[in-house]
Amino acid sequence: MVLRTGIDLIEVARIEEVIARHGKHYLERIYTPAELEQCGRRVESLAGRFAAKEATVKALGCGSGVVTWKVIVILFDDRNAPSLTLYGAAKEKAVELGLSAWSVSISHSQSHTVAMVVAIG
């Protein structure tokens, strides 16, 4: 059995600053239309998804230069539980590592967001 983990902690204000500086360009480079629709303009939700994407890259053991942000999709189901779907290079890397199931957890405080990803195969 293969087990991989990734964790990321981010300041919500950092995402807010990047959005203020780069706006639509940043949003469309990092998030899919479905992710943006679920988040609206809630910075905490965007920060949570970014942290989950970063944690996924860490679990895959590759840099964000190898895997682009939009091939890692974080959506919430009707029970408000996050799910992770991989496409493109991220999916290829997961297959190469023998990873077949993913779990993601996201938590917020007023100033920070943390995400943890566990992958097994």
Short mmCIF file of C-alpha atoms in Angstrom, two decimals:
data_model
loop_
_atom_site.label_atom_id
_atom_site.label_comp_id
_atom_site.label_asym_id
_atom_site.label_seq_id
_atom_site.Cartn_x
_atom_site.Cartn_y
_atom_site.Cartn_z
CA MET A 1 0.00 0.00 0.00
CA VAL A 2 1.15 3.53 -0.81
CA LEU A 3 0.33 6.42 1.54
CA ARG A 4 1.14 10.06 0.76
CA THR A 5 0.21 13.21 2.69
CA GLY A 6 0.40 16.93 2.10
CA ILE A 7 -0.44 19.89 4.31
CA ASP A 8 -0.52 23.63 3.71
CA LEU A 9 -1.19 26.65 5.91
CA ILE A 10 -1.93 30.02 4.37
CA GLU A 11 -2.82 33.49 5.62
CA VAL A 12 -6.23 34.51 4.28
CA ALA A 13 -4.94 38.10 3.93
CA ARG A 14 -2.29 36.89 1.47
CA ILE A 15 -4.95 35.58 -0.91
CA GLU A 16 -6.96 38.76 -0.42
CA GLU A 17 -3.89 40.85 -1.38
CA VAL A 18 -3.17 38.76 -4.47
CA ILE A 19 -6.79 39.10 -5.62
CA ALA A 20 -6.69 42.86 -5.02
CA ARG A 21 -3.47 43.14 -7.03
CA HIS A 22 -4.18 40.71 -9.89
CA GLY A 23 -7.97 40.25 -9.80
CA LYS A 24 -9.55 38.19 -12.56
CA HIS A 25 -6.17 37.11 -13.98
CA TYR A 26 -5.21 35.40 -10.70
CA LEU A 27 -8.65 33.87 -10.19
CA GLU A 28 -8.79 32.38 -13.69
CA ARG A 29 -5.21 31.06 -13.48
CA ILE A 30 -5.74 29.20 -10.19
CA TYR A 31 -9.42 28.19 -10.00
CA THR A 32 -11.80 26.40 -12.38
CA PRO A 33 -15.16 28.00 -13.26
CA ALA A 34 -16.91 25.45 -11.00
CA GLU A 35 -14.66 26.33 -8.06
CA LEU A 36 -15.23 30.05 -8.59
CA GLU A 37 -18.98 29.51 -8.78
CA GLN A 38 -19.00 27.63 -5.46
CA CYS A 39 -16.79 30.22 -3.75
CA GLY A 40 -18.43 33.37 -4.99
CA ARG A 41 -16.09 36.11 -3.78
CA ARG A 42 -15.53 34.61 -0.31
CA VAL A 43 -11.80 34.95 0.26
CA GLU A 44 -11.81 32.27 2.99
CA SER A 45 -13.22 29.73 0.52
CA LEU A 46 -10.69 30.67 -2.14
CA ALA A 47 -7.86 30.43 0.42
CA GLY A 48 -9.09 26.99 1.49
CA ARG A 49 -9.08 25.70 -2.05
CA PHE A 50 -5.63 27.17 -2.70
CA ALA A 51 -4.26 25.50 0.44
CA ALA A 52 -5.83 22.18 -0.63
CA LYS A 53 -4.28 22.47 -4.09
CA GLU A 54 -0.88 23.22 -2.54
CA ALA A 55 -1.26 20.27 -0.15
CA THR A 56 -2.09 18.05 -3.13
CA VAL A 57 1.06 19.15 -4.96
CA LYS A 58 3.04 18.25 -1.83
CA ALA A 59 1.38 14.82 -1.63
CA LEU A 60 2.27 14.24 -5.28
CA GLY A 61 5.87 15.18 -4.50
CA CYS A 62 6.22 17.61 -7.37
CA GLY A 63 6.31 21.37 -7.71
CA SER A 64 3.56 23.59 -9.00
CA GLY A 65 5.68 24.04 -12.14
CA VAL A 66 5.04 20.39 -13.01
CA VAL A 67 1.34 20.43 -12.14
CA THR A 68 -0.75 23.50 -12.94
CA TRP A 69 -3.32 24.67 -10.41
CA LYS A 70 -6.43 24.08 -12.52
CA VAL A 71 -5.77 20.34 -12.94
CA ILE A 72 -6.44 19.97 -9.20
CA VAL A 73 -10.13 20.65 -8.58
CA ILE A 74 -11.57 21.09 -5.09
CA LEU A 75 -15.37 21.09 -4.92
CA PHE A 76 -17.77 20.67 -2.01
CA ASP A 77 -20.66 18.22 -2.10
CA ASP A 78 -24.18 18.83 -0.80
CA ARG A 79 -23.04 17.83 2.72
CA ASN A 80 -20.38 20.58 2.51
CA ALA A 81 -17.54 18.03 2.42
CA PRO A 82 -14.59 18.83 0.14
CA SER A 83 -13.63 16.43 -2.63
CA LEU A 84 -10.58 16.38 -4.84
CA THR A 85 -10.44 15.47 -8.52
CA LEU A 86 -7.25 15.33 -10.58
CA TYR A 87 -6.82 15.91 -14.31
CA GLY A 88 -3.92 16.08 -16.74
CA ALA A 89 -0.40 16.00 -15.30
CA ALA A 90 -1.70 15.69 -11.71
CA LYS A 91 -3.70 12.58 -12.58
CA GLU A 92 -0.73 11.14 -14.49
CA LYS A 93 1.55 11.70 -11.49
CA ALA A 94 -0.98 10.05 -9.15
CA VAL A 95 -1.19 7.00 -11.42
CA GLU A 96 2.62 6.86 -11.60
CA LEU A 97 2.75 6.84 -7.78
CA GLY A 98 -0.03 4.23 -7.53
CA LEU A 99 -2.45 6.61 -5.78
CA SER A 100 -6.13 5.86 -6.30
CA ALA A 101 -8.11 7.42 -3.42
CA TRP A 102 -7.92 10.90 -1.93
CA SER A 103 -9.24 12.58 1.18
CA VAL A 104 -9.07 16.32 1.80
CA SER A 105 -9.81 18.38 4.90
CA ILE A 106 -9.94 22.19 5.08
CA SER A 107 -10.25 24.34 8.20
CA HIS A 108 -10.33 28.09 8.81
CA SER A 109 -9.64 30.54 11.59
CA GLN A 110 -10.16 34.28 11.24
CA SER A 111 -6.67 34.76 9.82
CA HIS A 112 -5.50 31.40 8.50
CA THR A 113 -6.62 28.42 6.46
CA VAL A 114 -5.13 24.94 6.66
CA ALA A 115 -5.68 22.01 4.33
CA MET A 116 -4.52 18.42 4.60
CA VAL A 117 -4.61 15.83 1.86
CA VAL A 118 -4.18 12.07 2.27
CA ALA A 119 -3.76 9.79 -0.73
CA ILE A 120 -3.65 5.99 -0.73
CA GLY A 121 -3.12 3.37 -3.34
#
